[in-house]
Coordinates of C-alpha atoms in Angstrom, one line a residue:
Chain A
M1100 CA 26.6 -18.6 12.5
K1101 CA 24.5 -17.9 9.7
I1102 CA 21.9 -19.5 7.5
L1103 CA 20.0 -19.0 4.7
T1104 CA 16.2 -19.0 4.2
G1105 CA 13.2 -17.9 2.3
N1106 CA 9.9 -18.5 0.7
E1107 CA 9.0 -20.5 -1.9
L1108 CA 7.4 -19.1 -4.9
K1109 CA 4.6 -20.9 -5.7
S1110 CA 3.2 -22.1 -2.2
G1111 CA 5.0 -19.5 0.1
D1112 CA 5.9 -22.2 2.3
V1113 CA 9.2 -21.4 4.7
V1114 CA 12.4 -23.0 3.0
W1115 CA 15.8 -22.9 4.4
W1116 CA 18.9 -23.9 2.5
T1117 CA 20.6 -26.9 2.4
G1118 CA 23.7 -26.5 0.3
Y1119 CA 22.4 -27.6 -3.2
N1120 CA 18.7 -27.3 -2.4
W1121 CA 16.0 -26.1 -0.2
S1122 CA 14.0 -28.2 2.8
R1123 CA 11.4 -27.1 4.8
H1124 CA 12.6 -28.3 7.7
V1125 CA 15.4 -25.9 9.5
S1126 CA 17.1 -28.7 11.0
D1127 CA 18.5 -29.7 7.3
S1128 CA 20.2 -26.2 7.0
I1129 CA 23.8 -25.5 6.2
E1130 CA 25.9 -22.9 7.9
V1131 CA 26.4 -20.2 4.8
G1132 CA 28.6 -17.6 6.1
D1133 CA 28.0 -13.9 5.3
N1134 CA 28.9 -14.6 1.4
V1135 CA 25.9 -15.7 0.1
D1136 CA 24.9 -12.9 -2.6
Q1137 CA 25.5 -15.5 -5.6
I1138 CA 23.3 -18.0 -3.8
I1139 CA 20.8 -15.7 -3.4
A1140 CA 21.4 -14.3 -6.7
R1141 CA 20.7 -17.5 -8.4
E1142 CA 17.9 -19.1 -6.7
I1143 CA 15.9 -16.2 -7.2
A1144 CA 16.3 -15.9 -10.9
A1145 CA 15.7 -19.7 -10.8
R1146 CA 11.9 -18.5 -8.9
T1147 CA 12.4 -21.2 -6.6
V1148 CA 12.2 -18.6 -3.7
N1149 CA 10.5 -14.9 -4.2
D1150 CA 13.3 -14.0 -1.5
C1151 CA 15.9 -14.9 0.7
Y1152 CA 18.2 -13.6 3.4
I1153 CA 20.4 -14.8 5.7
I1154 CA 20.2 -14.7 9.6
D1155 CA 22.1 -15.6 12.8
A1156 CA 21.7 -19.0 14.0
E1157 CA 23.6 -21.3 16.8
R1158 CA 24.6 -25.3 16.9
T1159 CA 22.2 -27.5 18.9
D1160 CA 22.0 -31.1 19.2
T1161 CA 19.9 -31.1 16.7
G1162 CA 21.6 -29.1 13.9
L1163 CA 21.4 -25.5 13.2
L1164 CA 18.6 -23.3 14.7
P1165 CA 17.8 -19.3 14.6
V1166 CA 18.5 -17.6 17.1
H1167 CA 15.8 -14.5 16.8
I1168 CA 12.2 -15.7 18.4
K1169 CA 10.8 -14.7 15.2
E1170 CA 12.7 -16.7 13.2
K1171 CA 12.1 -19.7 15.7
I1172 CA 8.6 -19.3 15.3
R1173 CA 8.7 -18.7 11.5
A1174 CA 10.7 -22.3 11.1
T1175 CA 8.0 -24.2 13.9
G1176 CA 5.0 -22.9 13.1
P1177 CA 2.5 -20.7 15.5
T1178 CA 3.1 -21.5 18.7
V1179 CA -0.8 -21.6 19.5
R1180 CA -1.9 -24.5 17.1
S1181 CA 0.1 -27.6 17.6
D1182 CA -1.2 -28.9 15.0
L1183 CA -0.3 -26.6 12.3
K1184 CA 3.5 -27.2 14.0
I1185 CA 5.8 -28.0 10.9
A1186 CA 7.4 -31.4 12.8
P1187 CA 11.7 -31.5 12.3
P1188 CA 13.3 -34.6 13.6
D1189 CA 13.8 -33.1 17.1
P1190 CA 11.3 -34.6 19.3
A1191 CA 11.4 -31.4 21.0
A1192 CA 11.0 -28.7 18.7
G1193 CA 7.8 -27.6 20.0
N1194 CA 9.6 -26.0 23.2
W1195 CA 11.6 -24.1 21.1
V1196 CA 9.5 -21.2 21.5
I1197 CA 7.0 -21.8 24.4
Chain B
M737 CA -28.2 -5.9 1.8
Y738 CA -26.3 -4.8 -1.4
K739 CA -26.4 -6.6 -4.3
Y740 CA -23.7 -6.0 -7.3
D741 CA -24.9 -4.8 -10.7
T742 CA -23.7 -5.8 -13.7
Y743 CA -20.7 -3.1 -13.7
D744 CA -19.8 -4.2 -10.0
Q745 CA -19.7 -7.9 -11.1
K746 CA -17.6 -7.0 -14.1
M747 CA -15.4 -4.8 -12.3
V748 CA -14.4 -7.9 -9.5
D749 CA -14.6 -10.7 -12.7
T750 CA -12.1 -8.6 -14.8
R751 CA -9.7 -8.0 -11.9
V752 CA -9.8 -11.6 -11.3
E753 CA -8.7 -12.5 -14.8
E754 CA -5.7 -9.6 -14.7
F755 CA -4.5 -11.1 -11.6
R756 CA -4.6 -14.6 -13.2
D757 CA -2.2 -13.5 -15.9
Q758 CA 0.1 -11.4 -13.1
V759 CA 0.8 -15.0 -11.0
E760 CA 1.3 -16.8 -14.5
R761 CA 3.8 -14.1 -15.7
R762 CA 5.1 -14.1 -11.7
I763 CA 5.5 -17.9 -12.1
A764 CA 7.0 -17.7 -15.7
G765 CA 9.9 -15.1 -14.6
K766 CA 8.2 -12.6 -17.1
L767 CA 7.7 -10.6 -13.7
T768 CA 10.7 -10.0 -10.8
E769 CA 8.9 -9.9 -7.0
D770 CA 9.6 -6.4 -7.3
Q771 CA 7.1 -5.8 -10.4
F772 CA 4.9 -8.2 -8.5
K773 CA 4.5 -7.3 -5.0
P774 CA 2.6 -4.1 -5.3
L775 CA 0.6 -6.0 -7.9
R776 CA -0.7 -8.7 -5.7
L777 CA -0.9 -6.5 -2.8
M778 CA -3.2 -4.4 -4.7
N779 CA -5.4 -7.9 -4.5
G780 CA -4.7 -8.2 -0.8
L781 CA -2.1 -11.0 -1.0
Y782 CA 0.7 -10.3 1.9
L783 CA 3.7 -12.7 2.2
Q784 CA 3.5 -13.1 5.8
L785 CA 5.8 -14.9 8.7
H786 CA 4.9 -18.6 7.5
A787 CA 3.1 -18.1 4.2
Y788 CA 1.0 -16.0 1.7
M789 CA -1.7 -14.5 3.7
L790 CA -4.9 -13.0 2.1
R791 CA -6.7 -10.7 3.3
V792 CA -10.8 -10.4 2.1
A793 CA -12.9 -7.5 2.6
I794 CA -16.5 -7.4 3.5
P795 CA -17.8 -4.1 3.2
Y796 CA -19.0 -2.7 6.4
G797 CA -18.7 -5.9 7.8
T798 CA -22.0 -7.4 6.3
L799 CA -22.4 -10.8 4.7
N800 CA -25.1 -13.1 3.6
G801 CA -25.3 -16.9 4.4
T802 CA -23.7 -18.1 0.9
Q803 CA -21.1 -15.7 1.8
M804 CA -20.5 -17.0 5.0
R805 CA -20.7 -20.5 3.7
T806 CA -18.0 -20.1 0.8
L807 CA -15.7 -18.1 3.2
A808 CA -15.6 -21.6 5.2
H809 CA -15.5 -23.6 1.6
I810 CA -12.5 -21.1 0.6
A811 CA -10.8 -22.4 4.6
R812 CA -11.6 -25.9 3.5
K813 CA -9.9 -26.0 0.3
Y814 CA -7.8 -23.7 -0.4
D815 CA -6.4 -23.4 3.6
R816 CA -6.2 -25.0 6.9
D817 CA -9.8 -25.2 7.9
Y818 CA -9.8 -22.4 9.4
A819 CA -9.7 -18.3 8.8
H820 CA -9.4 -15.0 11.1
F821 CA -11.9 -12.4 11.4
T822 CA -10.0 -9.0 11.8
T823 CA -10.1 -5.7 13.6
R824 CA -11.4 -4.0 10.1
Q825 CA -14.2 -6.5 9.9
N826 CA -12.4 -8.4 7.2
I827 CA -11.1 -12.1 6.7
Q828 CA -7.8 -13.3 6.7
Y829 CA -6.2 -16.9 5.6
N830 CA -3.4 -17.7 6.3
W831 CA -1.7 -20.0 4.5
I832 CA -3.0 -19.4 1.0
K833 CA -0.7 -20.7 -2.2
L834 CA 0.1 -18.4 -4.8
E835 CA -0.7 -20.7 -7.7
E836 CA -4.4 -21.3 -6.1
T837 CA -4.9 -17.4 -5.5
P838 CA -6.4 -16.4 -8.7
D839 CA -9.1 -19.7 -8.8
L840 CA -9.9 -18.9 -4.7
L841 CA -10.6 -15.1 -6.1
A842 CA -13.0 -16.3 -8.9
E843 CA -14.7 -18.4 -6.3
L844 CA -15.0 -15.1 -3.8
A845 CA -16.1 -13.2 -7.3
S846 CA -19.0 -15.5 -7.9
V847 CA -20.6 -14.7 -4.1
E848 CA -19.8 -11.0 -5.1
M849 CA -16.7 -10.9 -2.5
H850 CA -13.3 -9.7 -3.9
A851 CA -9.8 -8.8 -1.9
I852 CA -9.3 -5.7 -3.6
Q853 CA -7.6 -2.4 -1.6
T854 CA -7.2 -4.9 1.0
S855 CA -3.6 -3.3 1.1
G856 CA -1.6 -0.7 -0.6
N857 CA -1.8 2.8 0.3
C858 CA -5.3 3.3 -1.3
I859 CA -8.6 3.6 0.8
R860 CA -9.3 0.3 2.4
N861 CA -12.7 -1.5 3.2
I862 CA -14.9 0.8 5.1
S863 CA -15.9 0.0 8.5
S864 CA -19.0 0.5 10.1
D865 CA -21.9 0.0 13.1
Q866 CA -21.8 -3.5 13.3
Y867 CA -25.9 -3.3 14.8
A868 CA -26.6 -0.9 11.5
G869 CA -30.1 -1.0 10.6
A870 CA -31.1 -2.8 13.3
A871 CA -30.1 -0.3 16.5
A872 CA -32.5 1.1 18.2
D873 CA -30.7 4.7 18.6
E874 CA -29.6 4.8 15.2
V875 CA -30.7 8.1 12.8
T876 CA -30.7 6.0 9.7
D877 CA -29.0 3.0 8.6
P878 CA -25.3 4.3 8.0
R879 CA -24.6 1.2 5.5
P880 CA -26.1 2.6 2.2
Y881 CA -23.8 5.9 3.0
A882 CA -20.8 3.8 3.3
E883 CA -21.7 1.7 0.2
L884 CA -21.4 5.0 -1.9
L885 CA -18.4 5.5 -0.3
R886 CA -17.0 2.1 -1.8
Q887 CA -18.6 2.3 -4.8
W888 CA -16.4 6.3 -5.0
S889 CA -13.3 4.8 -3.8
S890 CA -13.4 1.5 -5.8
F891 CA -10.4 1.6 -7.8
H892 CA -10.4 5.5 -7.6
P893 CA -7.7 7.0 -10.0
E894 CA -6.8 9.9 -8.2
F895 CA -6.3 7.8 -4.9
S896 CA -4.7 4.6 -5.6
F897 CA -1.6 5.8 -4.7
L898 CA -2.4 8.2 -1.3
P899 CA 1.0 9.4 0.7
R900 CA -0.2 5.7 3.1
K901 CA -3.2 3.7 4.0
F902 CA -6.5 5.3 4.4
K903 CA -9.3 3.6 6.5
F904 CA -13.5 5.3 6.5
A905 CA -16.0 4.2 9.2
V906 CA -19.2 5.3 9.2
I907 CA -21.7 5.2 11.6
A908 CA -25.3 6.9 12.7
S909 CA -25.9 6.9 16.5
D910 CA -24.3 8.7 18.9
E911 CA -23.1 5.4 21.0
D912 CA -19.7 4.5 18.8
R913 CA -19.7 1.2 18.1
A914 CA -16.9 1.5 15.5
A915 CA -14.5 3.4 16.8
M916 CA -15.4 6.4 14.3
R917 CA -12.7 9.0 15.8
L918 CA -9.9 6.9 15.4
H919 CA -10.3 6.5 11.6
D920 CA -8.5 8.8 8.6
I921 CA -12.2 9.7 8.1
G922 CA -15.0 9.2 11.1
I923 CA -18.6 9.8 9.4
Q924 CA -21.0 10.2 11.8
I925 CA -24.7 10.3 9.4
V926 CA -26.9 13.3 11.4
K927 CA -30.4 14.6 11.0
D928 CA -30.5 18.5 11.4
G929 CA -33.1 20.6 12.4
W930 CA -35.0 20.1 9.6
D931 CA -35.2 16.3 9.4
K932 CA -32.5 16.5 6.6
V933 CA -29.6 13.7 6.6
G934 CA -26.3 15.1 6.6
A935 CA -22.9 13.9 7.6
R936 CA -20.6 15.5 10.5
F937 CA -16.9 14.9 9.7
Y938 CA -14.1 14.1 11.3
A939 CA -10.4 13.6 10.2
G940 CA -7.2 13.1 10.9
G941 CA -7.7 9.8 13.5
G942 CA -5.6 6.5 13.9
M943 CA -4.1 4.5 16.1
G944 CA -0.5 2.9 14.9
R945 CA 2.7 4.3 16.2
T946 CA 1.2 8.0 16.6
P947 CA -2.1 7.6 18.0
M948 CA -4.6 10.6 17.2
I949 CA -8.3 11.4 18.0
A950 CA -9.8 13.1 14.8
P951 CA -11.0 16.4 15.2
L952 CA -14.3 17.4 14.0
I953 CA -13.9 19.2 10.8
R954 CA -17.6 20.2 9.4
E955 CA -20.5 19.5 11.5
F956 CA -23.1 19.0 8.7
V957 CA -22.7 18.2 5.3
P958 CA -25.4 17.7 3.0
I959 CA -25.6 13.7 1.9
G960 CA -25.9 15.0 -1.3
E961 CA -23.0 16.3 -1.0
L962 CA -21.1 13.9 1.2
V963 CA -18.9 12.1 -2.0
S964 CA -17.5 15.8 -2.7
Y965 CA -16.6 16.6 0.8
A966 CA -15.0 13.3 1.4
E967 CA -13.2 14.3 -2.0
A968 CA -12.1 17.6 -0.7
I969 CA -10.5 15.6 2.7
L970 CA -8.7 13.5 0.1
R971 CA -7.4 16.2 -1.9
V972 CA -6.2 18.0 0.5
Y973 CA -4.3 15.1 1.9
N974 CA -2.9 14.1 -1.2
R975 CA -1.8 17.3 -1.8
Y976 CA 0.4 17.9 1.4
G977 CA 0.5 14.5 2.8
R978 CA 3.8 13.8 3.7
R979 CA 5.6 10.9 1.4
D980 CA 9.5 11.0 2.6
N981 CA 8.7 9.3 5.8
K982 CA 6.1 6.6 6.0
Y983 CA 5.8 7.0 9.5
K984 CA 4.3 10.4 9.2
A985 CA 2.7 10.0 5.8
R986 CA -0.9 9.4 7.2
I987 CA -3.1 12.3 7.7
K988 CA -3.2 12.3 11.3
I989 CA 0.1 13.9 10.9
L990 CA -1.0 16.4 8.4
V991 CA -4.0 17.2 10.4
H992 CA -1.9 17.9 13.1
E993 CA 1.5 19.5 11.9
M994 CA -1.1 21.9 9.7
G995 CA -3.2 22.2 12.9
A996 CA -7.4 21.7 12.6
E997 CA -8.1 25.1 11.5
K998 CA -6.1 25.5 8.8
F999 CA -6.5 21.8 7.2
I1000 CA -10.3 22.9 7.4
E1001 CA -9.7 26.3 5.2
E1002 CA -8.3 23.6 2.5
V1003 CA -10.9 21.4 2.7
E1004 CA -13.5 23.9 2.6
A1005 CA -11.7 25.7 -0.5
E1006 CA -11.1 22.7 -2.4
F1007 CA -15.0 21.6 -1.6
V1008 CA -16.0 24.9 -2.9
H1009 CA -13.5 24.3 -6.1
L1010 CA -15.3 21.0 -6.6
Q1011 CA -19.2 22.1 -6.4
G1012 CA -20.8 22.1 -9.6
Q1013 CA -18.4 19.7 -10.8
N1014 CA -21.0 16.9 -10.6
I1015 CA -19.1 14.5 -8.6
D1016 CA -21.7 13.7 -6.3
A1017 CA -24.1 10.5 -7.3
P1018 CA -27.7 11.6 -8.6
A1019 CA -30.4 11.4 -6.1
A1020 CA -31.8 8.1 -8.2
E1021 CA -28.3 6.6 -7.6
L1022 CA -28.4 6.9 -3.7
E1023 CA -32.2 5.9 -3.9
R1024 CA -30.9 2.7 -5.4
I1025 CA -28.3 2.0 -3.4
I1026 CA -30.6 2.8 -0.2
A1027 CA -33.3 0.4 -1.3
H1028 CA -31.1 -2.4 -1.2
F1029 CA -31.1 -1.7 2.9
E1030 CA -34.9 -1.4 3.5
D1031 CA -35.8 -3.6 6.5
P1032 CA -36.3 -6.6 6.2
A1033 CA -39.9 -8.1 6.1
Y1034 CA -40.8 -8.6 10.0
E1035 CA -42.9 -10.4 11.4
V1036 CA -45.9 -8.1 14.0
G1037 CA -47.3 -9.0 17.0
L1038 CA -44.3 -11.5 18.0
T1039 CA -44.4 -12.4 21.7
E1040 CA -41.5 -10.3 23.8
D1041 CA -41.3 -13.2 26.2
I1042 CA -38.3 -15.2 26.5
D1043 CA -37.9 -18.3 28.3
R1044 CA -35.2 -17.8 30.7
S1045 CA -35.4 -20.9 33.1
D1046 CA -32.0 -22.4 31.7
P1047 CA -29.4 -21.0 33.8
D1048 CA -26.6 -20.6 30.9
F1049 CA -28.9 -19.3 28.5
A1050 CA -30.1 -16.5 30.7
V1051 CA -26.2 -15.8 31.3
W1052 CA -25.8 -15.4 27.4
L1053 CA -29.1 -13.6 27.0
D1054 CA -28.2 -10.7 29.5
Q1055 CA -24.7 -10.5 28.3
N1056 CA -25.0 -11.1 24.1
V1057 CA -27.8 -10.0 23.4
S1058 CA -29.2 -6.2 22.7
A1059 CA -32.4 -4.6 22.2
H1060 CA -33.5 -3.9 18.4
K1061 CA -35.4 -1.5 17.1
Q1062 CA -38.1 -3.5 15.8
P1063 CA -40.3 -5.0 18.7
G1064 CA -40.0 -9.1 19.0
Y1065 CA -37.0 -9.1 17.6
A1066 CA -33.2 -8.7 19.0
I1067 CA -29.7 -8.6 17.8
A1068 CA -27.4 -11.8 19.2
T1069 CA -23.3 -11.4 19.2
I1070 CA -21.5 -14.7 18.8
S1071 CA -18.4 -14.5 20.4
L1072 CA -15.0 -15.9 18.5
K1073 CA -13.5 -15.6 22.3
P1074 CA -14.2 -18.6 23.6
I1075 CA -12.1 -18.8 26.6
G1076 CA -8.6 -20.5 26.0
G1077 CA -9.3 -19.8 22.3
I1078 CA -7.6 -17.3 19.4
P1079 CA -9.9 -14.1 19.4
G1080 CA -11.4 -13.8 15.8
D1081 CA -10.9 -17.2 14.4
A1082 CA -13.3 -19.7 12.9
S1083 CA -12.9 -23.0 12.0
S1084 CA -14.6 -24.1 8.6
A1085 CA -17.5 -25.9 10.5
Q1086 CA -18.2 -22.9 12.5
M1087 CA -18.2 -20.8 9.4
D1088 CA -20.6 -23.2 7.8
L1089 CA -22.8 -23.0 11.2
M1090 CA -23.1 -19.4 11.2
A1091 CA -24.2 -19.5 7.3
D1092 CA -27.1 -21.7 8.2
L1093 CA -27.7 -19.8 11.5
T1094 CA -27.6 -16.6 9.4
E1095 CA -30.2 -17.9 7.0
Q1096 CA -32.2 -19.4 9.3
Y1097 CA -32.6 -16.8 12.0
S1098 CA -31.6 -13.5 10.7
F1099 CA -32.8 -12.8 7.3
D1100 CA -29.6 -13.9 6.0
E1101 CA -27.6 -11.8 7.2
C1102 CA -25.0 -11.1 9.4
R1103 CA -22.1 -9.1 10.5
V1104 CA -18.4 -9.0 11.3
T1105 CA -17.4 -7.0 14.4
H1106 CA -14.4 -4.6 15.0
S1107 CA -14.1 -6.6 17.9
Q1108 CA -13.6 -10.1 15.9
N1109 CA -17.0 -11.5 16.7
I1110 CA -20.1 -12.4 14.5
V1111 CA -23.6 -10.2 14.5
L1112 CA -26.9 -11.9 13.9
P1113 CA -28.6 -8.8 13.3
Y1114 CA -32.5 -9.8 13.0
V1115 CA -33.2 -12.4 15.3
R1116 CA -36.8 -13.2 16.5
K1117 CA -37.1 -13.1 20.6
A1118 CA -38.6 -16.6 20.4
D1119 CA -36.4 -18.2 18.5
L1120 CA -33.1 -17.3 20.9
Y1121 CA -33.2 -20.2 23.0
A1122 CA -32.7 -22.5 19.9
L1123 CA -30.1 -20.5 18.4
W1124 CA -28.5 -20.4 21.5
Q1125 CA -28.5 -24.2 21.7
K1126 CA -26.9 -24.6 18.5
L1127 CA -24.0 -22.2 19.5
D1128 CA -23.4 -23.8 22.6
E1129 CA -22.9 -27.0 20.6
A1130 CA -20.6 -25.8 18.5
G1131 CA -18.4 -24.0 21.3
L1132 CA -19.8 -20.3 20.2
A1133 CA -22.2 -19.2 22.6
S1134 CA -19.4 -17.6 25.1
P1135 CA -21.7 -15.3 27.4
N1136 CA -18.7 -12.4 27.0
L1137 CA -19.2 -10.0 25.4
D1138 CA -17.4 -6.8 26.3
L1139 CA -15.8 -8.5 29.2
I1140 CA -12.6 -8.8 30.1
S1141 CA -12.4 -12.1 27.9
D1142 CA -13.8 -10.8 24.9
I1143 CA -9.8 -9.5 24.3
I1144 CA -8.9 -7.9 20.8
A1145 CA -5.9 -9.6 19.8
C1146 CA -3.8 -8.9 16.5
P1147 CA -2.1 -12.0 14.8
G1148 CA 1.0 -11.0 16.8
L1149 CA 4.1 -13.1 16.4
D1150 CA 2.6 -16.2 15.9
Y1151 CA 1.9 -15.2 11.6
C1152 CA 2.6 -11.5 11.5
S1153 CA 6.0 -11.0 9.8
L1154 CA 6.0 -6.9 11.3
A1155 CA 5.2 -8.3 15.1
N1156 CA 7.7 -8.2 17.7
A1157 CA 6.0 -10.3 20.3
R1158 CA 3.0 -12.6 20.3
S1159 CA -0.8 -11.7 21.0
I1160 CA -2.4 -14.5 21.2
P1161 CA -0.5 -16.8 23.7
L1162 CA -1.2 -13.7 26.3
A1163 CA -4.9 -13.1 25.1
Q1164 CA -5.3 -17.3 26.2
K1165 CA -3.5 -16.8 29.4
I1166 CA -5.6 -13.7 30.7
A1167 CA -9.1 -15.3 29.5
K1168 CA -7.9 -18.4 31.3
R1169 CA -7.1 -16.1 34.5
F1170 CA -9.9 -14.7 34.2
A1171 CA -12.2 -17.8 33.2
D1172 CA -15.0 -17.6 35.7
I1173 CA -17.7 -16.1 34.4
D1174 CA -19.4 -14.8 37.8
R1175 CA -16.3 -13.2 38.2
Q1176 CA -15.9 -10.8 34.2
K1177 CA -19.6 -10.2 35.2
E1178 CA -18.2 -8.8 38.4
L1179 CA -16.1 -7.0 36.9
G1180 CA -18.3 -5.4 34.1
E1181 CA -17.5 -3.9 30.8
L1182 CA -14.1 -4.1 30.4
K1183 CA -12.4 -3.7 27.1
L1184 CA -9.0 -5.3 26.7
K1185 CA -6.9 -4.9 23.7
I1186 CA -3.6 -6.5 22.6
S1187 CA -1.2 -5.6 20.0
G1188 CA 2.0 -7.4 19.3
C1189 CA 3.9 -4.0 17.5
I1190 CA 3.6 -0.5 17.4
N1191 CA 1.3 -0.6 14.1
A1192 CA -1.6 -1.1 16.6
C1193 CA -3.5 -3.6 14.8
G1194 CA -5.1 -5.0 17.9
H1195 CA -6.3 -1.3 19.0
H1196 CA -4.3 -1.2 22.1
H1197 CA -4.4 3.0 22.3
A1198 CA -8.3 2.2 22.6
G1199 CA -8.6 0.0 25.3
H1200 CA -9.7 0.1 28.6
I1201 CA -6.4 -1.7 29.3
G1202 CA -4.3 -2.1 26.9
I1203 CA -1.2 -4.1 25.9
L1204 CA 1.8 -3.4 23.3
G1205 CA 4.1 -6.2 22.7
V1206 CA 7.9 -5.4 22.2
D1207 CA 10.9 -7.0 21.5
R1208 CA 13.2 -6.1 24.3
K1209 CA 16.8 -7.6 23.2
G1210 CA 15.0 -10.5 21.5
T1211 CA 12.9 -11.2 24.3
E1212 CA 9.0 -10.3 24.6
N1213 CA 8.0 -7.7 26.7
Y1214 CA 4.8 -6.5 27.4
Q1215 CA 4.2 -2.3 27.8
L1216 CA 0.6 -2.1 30.0
L1217 CA -1.6 0.8 29.1
L1218 CA -4.9 2.2 31.0
G1219 CA -7.5 4.6 29.9
G1220 CA -8.5 4.5 26.4
S1221 CA -11.5 4.1 24.5
G1222 CA -12.7 3.9 21.0
A1223 CA -16.2 4.5 22.0
E1224 CA -18.2 7.8 21.9
D1225 CA -15.9 8.7 25.1
V1226 CA -13.2 8.4 23.2
S1227 CA -9.6 8.3 24.7
L1228 CA -6.3 7.3 24.3
A1229 CA -4.7 4.9 26.9
K1230 CA -1.5 5.9 28.6
I1231 CA 1.7 3.7 29.5
T1232 CA 1.6 2.5 33.0
G1233 CA 5.7 2.4 33.3
P1234 CA 8.4 -0.3 32.7
G1235 CA 7.2 -3.3 30.7
F1236 CA 6.0 -6.9 32.0
T1237 CA 7.3 -10.3 30.8
E1238 CA 4.5 -12.6 29.8
D1239 CA 3.6 -14.0 33.1
G1240 CA 4.1 -10.8 34.6
I1241 CA 1.5 -9.2 32.3
V1242 CA -1.2 -11.4 33.2
D1243 CA -0.5 -10.5 37.1
A1244 CA 0.1 -6.6 36.1
I1245 CA -3.4 -7.1 34.7
E1246 CA -5.0 -8.5 37.9
T1247 CA -3.4 -6.3 40.1
V1248 CA -5.2 -3.0 38.1
T1249 CA -8.3 -5.0 38.4
D1250 CA -8.0 -5.4 42.3
I1251 CA -7.4 -2.1 42.7
Y1252 CA -10.4 -0.9 40.4
V1253 CA -12.7 -3.2 42.5
A1254 CA -11.5 -1.9 45.6
S1255 CA -11.8 1.8 44.3
R1256 CA -14.9 1.7 42.0
E1257 CA -18.1 3.8 42.9
D1258 CA -21.7 2.6 42.2
G1259 CA -22.0 2.3 38.5
E1260 CA -18.6 3.0 37.6
R1261 CA -17.1 0.6 34.6
F1262 CA -12.9 0.2 35.0
V1263 CA -12.4 3.3 32.9
D1264 CA -14.6 5.1 34.8
T1265 CA -12.7 4.5 37.7
Y1266 CA -9.3 4.7 36.1
R1267 CA -10.7 8.4 34.4
R1268 CA -11.6 9.5 38.3
L1269 CA -8.3 8.3 40.0
G1270 CA -6.1 8.7 37.3
M1271 CA -2.7 6.5 37.1
D1272 CA -1.3 7.0 40.5
P1273 CA -2.8 4.4 42.6
F1274 CA -2.8 2.0 39.4
K1275 CA 1.2 2.9 39.1
E1276 CA 1.9 2.5 42.7
A1277 CA 0.1 -1.1 43.2
L1278 CA 2.0 -2.2 39.8
Y1279 CA 5.5 -0.4 40.9
G1280 CA 5.2 0.3 44.6

């Protein structure tokens, strides 16, 4: 299962493709499959994101989540500063990594 | 310390406006990311795991109070109220917005700072001894020579696109507090038998995936030819360094593959070629730079006595205060390694306080160390207690300099897109395990260094105990290394064997320190015992 992620051009914030725009919450992601070249080309051309790529994800009770630890940390913020964590709807999000 | 002249200021101001234009063109779509990326990197702006990261240069780690206060202001205004001091004596901001970066750089320029050449395949920020100018054991202050090299290397057109990044360290004492021989070029300022100042050159050192200790390239270069000899080395590297494989592109690989003897031959031939071309700074220019680094206005007749009646202060005094060349003065290290804290991080409020203390107690000068601490180099002994009280109140008085909890750690997978494993949580766990200061002092000098990937920003190769984080089938795993040193007894650490889990590595460190305590002879540090016994007893205890 694949989801699409990137960094917003102006802010650099990590963002996730929702099917029609970008969200800062990974739980808003949709499955995109492998064939996303058109979306990537369009979004980069629109300068909303400076780069984007697909990653492996898995379905959980609260939506799709990255599989790899690096993308999990990217999705939730540094594991060592709870005050900097992104707060998706999942109250257990802080436990995804540690 | 060095003050910009009109040329320095103009160069930095011009670069800010140039980058402002480039950012506007990127946001307007006139530059693609592929076109823009090398431009932002030349200005220290990376895209990291969570956001843009800006690395700001702190030449040879020296700051004044106004500069430190500006760094605090930037953390508060443009970032999330904190910043991270690095192993290159620089500072990094982790949550920078592209559209705000030009304004941020303009604020830096207003206090003679910038982020130029903190990325890219160019000559990076030149590091030095954090005790420079104050140390009792130096032959002279190394910073004027670091400054001369900074000016020579800034925007040097021939060396802006080297095969790979290039790092200098300049020291001037036999005790190496800057990991000098683990740099692309390491320079020790020395005096010859006639008291003439010169430079001893080492080249081809480095950490990363292929760690190397730099061999001696030339015993003595007259100081007036410092720049031309450095240029000769850079030219040989630029000509022969590999560009086909970035993992083999550092000068250490060239020196290793060519052989030090042949490399020296090439450098000497180039040096002869450069002589007479007038590329060295005129003596008057070097004198101008040296004048910026003259001793501060020391008071004389100061007391040497220090009241040790407060036991907590006495512990800090013994651990974090070093001898000064000037009677009545001391060098004080502010630890950025509180137990359970993030090594090298400081809040805006802490940076503001350090700025105030720099002005009040240290002739308006402080230093960033490659061990991610801050040094106040010129403190009157009579002021040490008052200084300690203010540090203690702000959580900046951990008495752990060079002890096991004074851990160097890279940002690791919590911040870095290159990392394979987290470094910071591990540093926190280890510091907590060994939190008892009496236990730490009993273990003595023990340099523990953690990198979250093979690039070795956490200097794990140079740790008495080193830890390297790796990705093992999607799970963090940690390799243990023993026996490294970045000091004058430089050596590269060796891997003990199979890696450990996050909890397992903390236990493993306790195991090797137990072996040390049980086996040490009088006066031996951990690394001395390791060198005497070799790896076997440690391996046996770890793996059975």
